[in-house]
Tab-separated table of C-alpha atoms and ligand atoms in Angstrom:
chain	number	residue	atom	x	y	z
A	1	MET	CA	-27.145	-7.287	1.401
A	2	SER	CA	-30.344	-7.310	0.441
A	3	GLU	CA	-31.893	-6.384	3.138
A	4	ARG	CA	-29.675	-3.256	3.963
A	5	ILE	CA	-29.977	-1.545	0.319
A	6	ASN	CA	-32.991	0.836	0.452
A	7	GLY	CA	-33.168	4.411	-0.923
A	8	HIS	CA	-31.091	5.953	1.105
A	9	THR	CA	-27.969	4.125	0.394
A	10	ILE	CA	-24.618	5.580	-0.805
A	11	LEU	CA	-22.216	4.576	-2.979
A	12	ILE	CA	-18.984	4.038	-3.379
A	13	GLY	CA	-17.284	2.451	-6.361
A	14	LEU	CA	-13.698	0.688	-7.284
A	15	MET	CA	-12.759	2.026	-10.129
A	16	ALA	CA	-9.698	-0.035	-12.269
A	17	TYR	CA	-9.436	-2.691	-15.383
A	18	PRO	CA	-9.248	-5.834	-14.497
A	19	ILE	CA	-10.712	-5.546	-11.170
A	20	ARG	CA	-13.677	-8.668	-10.662
A	21	HIS	CA	-10.809	-10.147	-8.876
A	22	SER	CA	-10.610	-7.466	-6.090
A	23	MET	CA	-10.958	-8.336	-2.382
A	24	SER	CA	-12.050	-4.943	-1.635
A	25	PRO	CA	-16.257	-5.131	-2.158
A	26	THR	CA	-15.948	-7.873	0.107
A	27	MET	CA	-14.154	-5.946	2.665
A	28	HIS	CA	-15.696	-2.566	2.868
A	29	ASN	CA	-19.196	-4.472	2.301
A	30	ASN	CA	-18.978	-6.553	5.156
A	31	ALA	CA	-17.591	-3.661	7.172
A	32	PHE	CA	-20.652	-1.422	6.379
A	33	ALA	CA	-23.041	-4.464	7.497
A	34	LYS	CA	-20.721	-4.678	10.485
A	35	LEU	CA	-21.143	-1.548	11.761
A	36	GLY	CA	-25.180	-1.052	9.855
A	37	LEU	CA	-23.378	1.863	7.623
A	38	ASP	CA	-25.873	2.877	5.253
A	39	TYR	CA	-23.222	2.015	1.826
A	40	ALA	CA	-22.564	0.375	-0.810
A	41	TYR	CA	-19.477	-0.916	-2.500
A	42	LEU	CA	-19.280	-1.814	-5.837
A	43	ALA	CA	-16.291	-2.659	-8.174
A	44	PHE	CA	-16.447	-0.739	-12.256
A	45	GLU	CA	-14.342	-1.914	-14.997
A	46	ILE	CA	-12.999	1.519	-16.228
A	47	ASP	CA	-10.122	1.882	-17.770
A	48	ASN	CA	-8.280	4.979	-18.608
A	49	GLU	CA	-10.594	5.970	-21.903
A	50	ARG	CA	-13.251	6.135	-20.017
A	51	LEU	CA	-11.410	7.295	-16.221
A	52	PRO	CA	-12.586	10.816	-16.983
A	53	ASP	CA	-16.638	10.099	-17.603
A	54	ALA	CA	-16.720	7.405	-14.805
A	55	ILE	CA	-14.829	10.507	-12.178
A	56	GLN	CA	-17.510	12.567	-13.287
A	57	SER	CA	-20.308	10.184	-12.316
A	58	ILE	CA	-19.342	10.421	-9.053
A	59	ARG	CA	-20.053	14.359	-8.717
A	60	THR	CA	-23.406	13.381	-10.583
A	61	LEU	CA	-24.724	10.201	-8.641
A	62	ASP	CA	-23.747	11.948	-5.197
A	63	MET	CA	-21.515	8.841	-5.096
A	64	ARG	CA	-19.532	9.070	-1.307
A	65	GLY	CA	-15.843	8.674	-3.579
A	66	SER	CA	-14.195	5.331	-5.065
A	67	ASN	CA	-10.866	3.292	-4.842
A	68	ILE	CA	-8.992	3.751	-7.809
A	69	SER	CA	-6.733	1.129	-8.977
A	70	MET	CA	-4.284	0.413	-12.289
A	71	PRO	CA	-4.251	1.376	-15.061
A	72	ASN	CA	-5.678	5.130	-13.216
A	73	LYS	CA	-4.391	5.602	-10.787
A	74	GLN	CA	-1.673	8.505	-12.321
A	75	LYS	CA	-4.812	9.026	-14.785
A	76	VAL	CA	-6.833	10.343	-12.490
A	77	LEU	CA	-5.066	13.043	-10.786
A	78	PRO	CA	-6.254	15.973	-12.939
A	79	LEU	CA	-9.842	14.861	-13.245
A	80	LEU	CA	-9.469	15.720	-9.108
A	81	ASP	CA	-10.148	19.246	-7.324
A	82	LYS	CA	-7.440	18.943	-4.640
A	83	LEU	CA	-4.895	16.568	-3.715
A	84	ASP	CA	-3.614	15.113	0.032
A	85	PRO	CA	-0.034	16.509	-0.404
A	86	ALA	CA	1.042	12.320	-0.258
A	87	ALA	CA	-1.055	11.994	-3.131
A	88	GLU	CA	0.465	15.006	-4.534
A	89	MET	CA	4.284	14.064	-3.588
A	90	CYS	CA	3.315	10.357	-4.584
A	91	GLY	CA	1.724	11.800	-7.984
A	92	ALA	CA	-0.839	8.390	-7.350
A	93	VAL	CA	-4.320	8.154	-5.925
A	94	ASN	CA	-6.103	5.191	-4.239
A	95	THR	CA	-8.702	6.790	-3.073
A	96	ILE	CA	-11.144	9.589	-3.924
A	97	VAL	CA	-13.414	11.690	-1.152
A	98	ASN	CA	-16.367	13.259	-2.431
A	99	ASP	CA	-17.379	16.254	-0.271
A	100	ASP	CA	-20.490	18.165	-2.373
A	101	GLY	CA	-18.834	17.664	-5.148
A	102	ILE	CA	-15.587	18.196	-4.494
A	103	LEU	CA	-13.321	15.519	-5.878
A	104	THR	CA	-10.384	14.844	-3.015
A	105	GLY	CA	-7.546	12.503	-4.309
A	106	TYR	CA	-5.663	10.584	-1.283
A	107	THR	CA	-3.434	7.698	-1.218
A	108	THR	CA	-3.562	4.960	1.789
A	109	ASP	CA	-1.051	2.754	0.753
A	110	GLY	CA	1.300	4.044	2.774
A	111	ILE	CA	-0.772	4.824	5.225
A	112	GLY	CA	-1.056	0.891	5.306
A	113	PHE	CA	2.365	0.125	5.724
A	114	MET	CA	3.379	2.967	8.963
A	115	LYS	CA	-0.095	1.410	10.917
A	116	PRO	CA	1.121	-2.426	11.589
A	117	LEU	CA	4.314	-1.278	12.805
A	118	ALA	CA	2.775	1.233	15.573
A	119	ASP	CA	0.530	-1.541	16.281
A	120	GLU	CA	3.404	-4.279	17.120
A	121	GLY	CA	4.618	-1.017	19.135
A	122	ILE	CA	7.743	-0.594	16.642
A	123	ASP	CA	8.027	3.426	15.905
A	124	ILE	CA	9.897	4.111	12.469
A	125	ARG	CA	10.393	7.960	12.906
A	126	LYS	CA	13.982	9.447	13.163
A	127	HIS	CA	15.748	6.011	11.706
A	128	LYS	CA	16.661	5.115	9.024
A	129	MET	CA	14.897	2.810	6.052
A	130	THR	CA	16.270	0.437	3.946
A	131	LEU	CA	13.946	-0.067	0.817
A	132	ALA	CA	13.664	-1.986	-2.246
A	133	GLY	CA	11.203	-1.273	-5.090
A	134	ALA	CA	9.986	2.168	-6.119
A	135	GLY	CA	6.527	0.842	-8.087
A	136	GLY	CA	3.087	1.818	-6.296
A	137	ALA	CA	3.660	0.050	-3.374
A	138	GLY	CA	7.546	1.281	-2.749
A	139	THR	CA	6.229	4.985	-3.647
A	140	ALA	CA	3.873	5.148	-1.464
A	141	ILE	CA	5.289	3.567	1.729
A	142	ALA	CA	8.749	5.710	0.920
A	143	ILE	CA	6.660	9.176	0.540
A	144	GLN	CA	4.612	8.127	3.712
A	145	ALA	CA	8.049	7.071	5.615
A	146	ALA	CA	9.511	10.609	4.868
A	147	LEU	CA	6.092	12.516	5.951
A	148	ASP	CA	5.918	10.698	9.043
A	149	GLY	CA	9.161	11.109	10.486
A	150	VAL	CA	11.824	8.815	8.623
A	151	SER	CA	14.912	10.158	8.953
A	152	GLU	CA	16.601	8.771	6.196
A	153	ILE	CA	15.537	6.107	3.402
A	154	SER	CA	17.979	4.043	1.050
A	155	ILE	CA	15.848	3.695	-2.091
A	156	PHE	CA	16.902	0.182	-4.113
A	157	ASN	CA	15.760	-0.513	-7.470
A	158	LEU	CA	16.469	-2.279	-10.563
A	159	HIS	CA	17.162	-0.451	-14.090
A	160	ASP	CA	14.052	-1.148	-15.366
A	161	GLU	CA	10.505	1.308	-15.966
A	162	THR	CA	10.688	1.738	-12.097
A	163	TRP	CA	14.083	3.937	-11.847
A	164	LYS	CA	12.295	7.052	-12.964
A	165	SER	CA	9.968	6.447	-10.133
A	166	ALA	CA	12.732	5.978	-8.019
A	167	GLU	CA	14.716	9.337	-8.941
A	168	HIS	CA	11.238	11.043	-8.899
A	169	ASN	CA	10.684	9.644	-5.667
A	170	VAL	CA	14.503	10.692	-3.995
A	171	ALA	CA	14.334	13.916	-5.784
A	172	VAL	CA	10.318	14.991	-3.636
A	173	ILE	CA	11.555	13.700	-0.463
A	174	ASN	CA	14.463	15.422	-0.592
A	175	GLU	CA	12.426	18.458	-1.814
A	176	LYS	CA	9.543	18.511	0.853
A	177	THR	CA	10.386	16.410	3.835
A	178	PRO	CA	13.441	16.716	6.033
A	179	CYS	CA	13.723	13.141	5.793
A	180	HIS	CA	17.278	12.394	3.706
A	181	ALA	CA	16.776	9.987	0.579
A	182	THR	CA	19.409	8.545	-1.833
A	183	LEU	CA	18.863	5.861	-4.466
A	184	HIS	CA	21.030	2.591	-5.587
A	185	ALA	CA	21.135	0.381	-7.855
A	186	LEU	CA	19.696	-3.014	-6.297
A	187	GLU	CA	22.712	-4.402	-9.008
A	188	ASP	CA	25.409	-3.517	-6.252
A	189	ARG	CA	25.143	-6.233	-3.662
A	190	ASP	CA	28.001	-5.167	-2.053
A	191	ASP	CA	26.376	-1.576	-1.803
A	192	PHE	CA	22.762	-3.363	-0.510
A	193	ARG	CA	24.567	-4.978	2.201
A	194	LYS	CA	25.592	-2.049	3.824
A	195	GLU	CA	22.907	-0.071	3.661
A	196	ILE	CA	20.749	-2.854	4.988
A	197	GLU	CA	23.297	-3.523	7.936
A	198	ASP	CA	23.192	0.489	8.571
A	199	SER	CA	19.847	0.283	8.616
A	200	PHE	CA	16.896	0.179	11.461
A	201	ILE	CA	14.186	-1.512	9.113
A	202	TYR	CA	14.173	-3.292	5.880
A	203	THR	CA	11.336	-2.791	3.836
A	204	ASP	CA	10.498	-4.448	0.081
A	205	ALA	CA	8.170	-3.165	-1.921
A	206	THR	CA	9.240	-5.055	-5.203
A	207	GLY	CA	6.834	-8.668	-5.294
A	208	VAL	CA	9.946	-10.696	-5.193
A	209	GLY	CA	8.693	-13.900	-2.914
A	210	MET	CA	5.257	-13.763	-4.088
A	211	LYS	CA	3.022	-16.244	-5.668
A	212	SER	CA	4.847	-16.824	-8.860
A	213	LEU	CA	8.166	-15.687	-7.597
A	214	GLU	CA	8.040	-17.895	-4.006
A	215	ASN	CA	10.955	-19.182	-3.955
A	216	GLU	CA	13.269	-16.471	-4.232
A	217	THR	CA	14.141	-13.871	-2.208
A	218	LEU	CA	16.582	-10.582	-2.694
A	219	VAL	CA	18.496	-10.993	0.817
A	220	ASP	CA	19.276	-14.748	0.790
A	221	ASP	CA	22.161	-15.225	3.400
A	222	PRO	CA	21.121	-14.325	7.112
A	223	SER	CA	24.128	-12.426	8.120
A	224	TRP	CA	23.021	-10.012	6.530
A	225	LEU	CA	20.382	-9.418	9.129
A	226	ARG	CA	20.762	-7.909	12.567
A	227	LYS	CA	18.399	-9.338	15.346
A	228	ASP	CA	16.902	-6.540	16.437
A	229	LEU	CA	16.553	-5.005	12.373
A	230	ILE	CA	12.533	-4.832	11.044
A	231	VAL	CA	11.828	-7.227	8.098
A	232	PHE	CA	8.612	-5.896	6.462
A	233	ASP	CA	7.655	-7.667	3.005
A	234	THR	CA	4.737	-6.220	1.613
A	235	VAL	CA	3.941	-9.457	0.252
A	236	TYR	CA	0.718	-11.638	1.477
A	237	SER	CA	0.471	-14.303	-0.275
A	238	PRO	CA	2.141	-16.873	0.951
A	239	ARG	CA	2.047	-15.366	4.318
A	240	LYS	CA	5.872	-16.494	4.842
A	241	THR	CA	7.618	-15.513	2.032
A	242	LYS	CA	11.620	-16.652	1.150
A	243	LEU	CA	12.861	-13.195	2.895
A	244	MET	CA	10.752	-13.749	5.920
A	245	GLU	CA	12.665	-17.799	6.644
A	246	VAL	CA	15.547	-15.730	5.978
A	247	ALA	CA	14.653	-13.353	8.629
A	248	GLU	CA	13.279	-16.052	10.877
A	249	LYS	CA	17.002	-18.215	10.344
A	250	ALA	CA	19.058	-14.516	11.332
A	251	GLY	CA	17.038	-14.508	14.885
A	252	VAL	CA	15.017	-11.445	13.119
A	253	GLU	CA	12.296	-10.657	16.516
A	254	HIS	CA	10.170	-8.603	14.337
A	255	VAL	CA	9.273	-9.685	10.306
A	256	LEU	CA	5.919	-8.505	9.119
A	257	ASN	CA	4.488	-9.435	5.802
A	258	GLY	CA	1.844	-7.618	3.962
A	259	LEU	CA	-1.478	-8.583	5.257
A	260	GLY	CA	-1.673	-5.865	7.636
A	261	MET	CA	-0.883	-3.462	5.510
A	262	MET	CA	-3.677	-4.712	3.199
A	263	LEU	CA	-5.799	-4.195	5.598
A	264	GLU	CA	-5.292	-1.167	6.743
A	265	GLN	CA	-4.968	0.517	3.374
A	266	GLY	CA	-8.872	-0.623	3.154
A	267	ALA	CA	-9.256	0.743	6.503
A	268	ALA	CA	-7.772	4.142	5.988
A	269	ALA	CA	-10.351	4.476	2.741
A	270	PHE	CA	-13.091	3.484	4.976
A	271	LYS	CA	-12.022	6.061	7.658
A	272	LEU	CA	-12.072	8.697	4.625
A	273	TRP	CA	-15.356	8.385	3.742
A	274	THR	CA	-17.382	6.662	6.404
A	275	GLY	CA	-15.209	8.510	9.605
A	276	GLU	CA	-15.714	5.160	11.088
A	277	ASP	CA	-12.920	2.642	12.471
A	278	MET	CA	-12.993	-0.576	9.511
A	279	PRO	CA	-13.478	-3.607	12.330
A	280	ILE	CA	-10.250	-5.147	11.463
A	281	GLU	CA	-10.202	-8.291	13.488
A	282	TYR	CA	-13.997	-9.153	11.591
A	283	ILE	CA	-12.464	-8.323	7.843
A	284	HIS	CA	-9.260	-9.972	8.438
A	285	HIS	CA	-11.483	-12.858	9.583
A	286	ILE	CA	-13.938	-12.707	6.976
A	287	LEU	CA	-11.391	-12.087	3.909
A	288	PHE	CA	-8.644	-14.607	4.812
A	289	ASP	CA	-9.413	-17.313	8.055
A	290	LYS	CA	-11.847	-19.733	5.838
A	291	ASP	CA	-7.728	-20.035	4.023
A	292	GLU	CA	-5.053	-19.372	6.029
A	293	THR	CA	-2.909	-20.706	3.116
A	294	LYS	CA	-4.063	-18.789	0.387
B	1	NAD	P1	4.746	-2.399	-9.245
B	1	NAD	O1	5.003	-3.206	-11.182
B	1	NAD	O2	4.917	-0.660	-9.369
B	1	NAD	O3	6.903	-1.964	-8.814
B	1	NAD	C1	7.484	-3.278	-9.201
B	1	NAD	C2	8.686	-3.365	-8.521
B	1	NAD	O4	9.284	-4.354	-7.953
B	1	NAD	C3	9.613	-2.156	-8.995
B	1	NAD	O5	10.042	-1.181	-8.066
B	1	NAD	C4	10.736	-2.968	-9.956
B	1	NAD	O6	11.549	-2.665	-10.224
B	1	NAD	C5	10.371	-4.021	-8.571
B	1	NAD	N1	10.738	-5.183	-9.337
B	1	NAD	C6	9.840	-6.112	-9.338
B	1	NAD	N2	10.878	-7.224	-9.853
B	1	NAD	C7	11.631	-7.242	-9.568
B	1	NAD	C8	12.949	-8.608	-9.471
B	1	NAD	N3	12.711	-9.431	-10.248
B	1	NAD	N4	13.560	-8.337	-8.751
B	1	NAD	C9	14.108	-6.841	-8.135
B	1	NAD	N5	12.948	-5.783	-8.334
B	1	NAD	C10	12.112	-6.354	-9.197
B	1	NAD	O7	4.199	-2.966	-8.262
B	1	NAD	P2	3.898	-2.891	-7.302
B	1	NAD	O8	2.571	-2.049	-7.432
B	1	NAD	O9	4.711	-1.549	-5.993
B	1	NAD	O10	3.774	-3.734	-6.452
B	1	NAD	C11	4.649	-4.475	-5.785
B	1	NAD	C12	4.499	-5.551	-4.798
B	1	NAD	O11	4.544	-5.349	-3.895
B	1	NAD	C13	3.638	-6.430	-5.304
B	1	NAD	O12	3.667	-7.845	-6.384
B	1	NAD	C14	2.733	-6.953	-4.034
B	1	NAD	O13	3.135	-8.149	-3.293
B	1	NAD	C15	2.703	-6.096	-2.807
B	1	NAD	N6	2.018	-5.009	-2.588
B	1	NAD	C16	1.332	-4.912	-1.579
B	1	NAD	C17	0.453	-4.131	-1.055
B	1	NAD	C18	-0.258	-4.355	0.072
B	1	NAD	O14	-1.444	-4.026	0.974
B	1	NAD	N7	0.749	-5.840	0.937
B	1	NAD	C19	0.016	-3.073	-1.972
B	1	NAD	C20	0.564	-2.931	-2.963
B	1	NAD	C21	1.437	-3.916	-3.517
């Protein structure tokens, strides 16, 4: 790393709080080094209060841009000059690009969701998706899928603090895209089953099944899942969630976890900053191959 940094090195940031645990600095700095790109990526602990100064510093320091994570994903919007359509519809930004002092906000989680499907030769356009969750991940997925041509999305959510976000997602998709979105209560199990049975793909963006909720799944009955249904769980730790086990028991052919989404959302930001493709397999090896049980 020290050999790479010189007087021309351009800075890219990550602004969030807390953020020291993030894998993004390892991801991007290894990708820059591998491709011989003269950038450095650093994490900065920035909360809502210090966000305006931090965003201005992107211009002042002539940084190439920054990733933005919680609690700043929504708060950053009025501080930017332009928004990509997906970021505007989501009302959230996870990537900023600085073009000569003009800051544009993007959201790459939805791109990260779509890419692993395409890589498996799965085209969900013109098909119906049932999606559980309307938090940050569920929102990005719903908006990108609608923009990319998914024909129908049935969004299921608990009546919790993210219900308003679910209502917003349905309204903005129906207003701004040809996709038809509907909102359903996750508590209505019969409706949930019916919509999954009627779908081409079922996506869980709730985090149920990740480490602290490891033995839980919203769908525990294999008879809900057809063999030709696509099942996508956004969780990547553990690699195989309870939902994925149920899907395998049902004989589902295409079962995806969130690892590809995590790598591809980073790769999409990397491409926006550098114009280059991230060496995904190499980065996968650096981040995960040492401990596949993580
Ligand atoms: P969030 O807090 O913004 O939203 C959480 C969502 O899950 C809400 O819709 C909420 O209603 C729902 N939910 C929470 N607990 C639930 C439960 N017990 N039963 C049913 N629904 C429940 O969180 P987020 O940022 O959207 O992240 C959600 C999950 O998505 C994360 O836990 C993570 O596993 C996954 N994720 C993956 C990636 C990736 O790149 N693979 C990226 C972001 C998030």
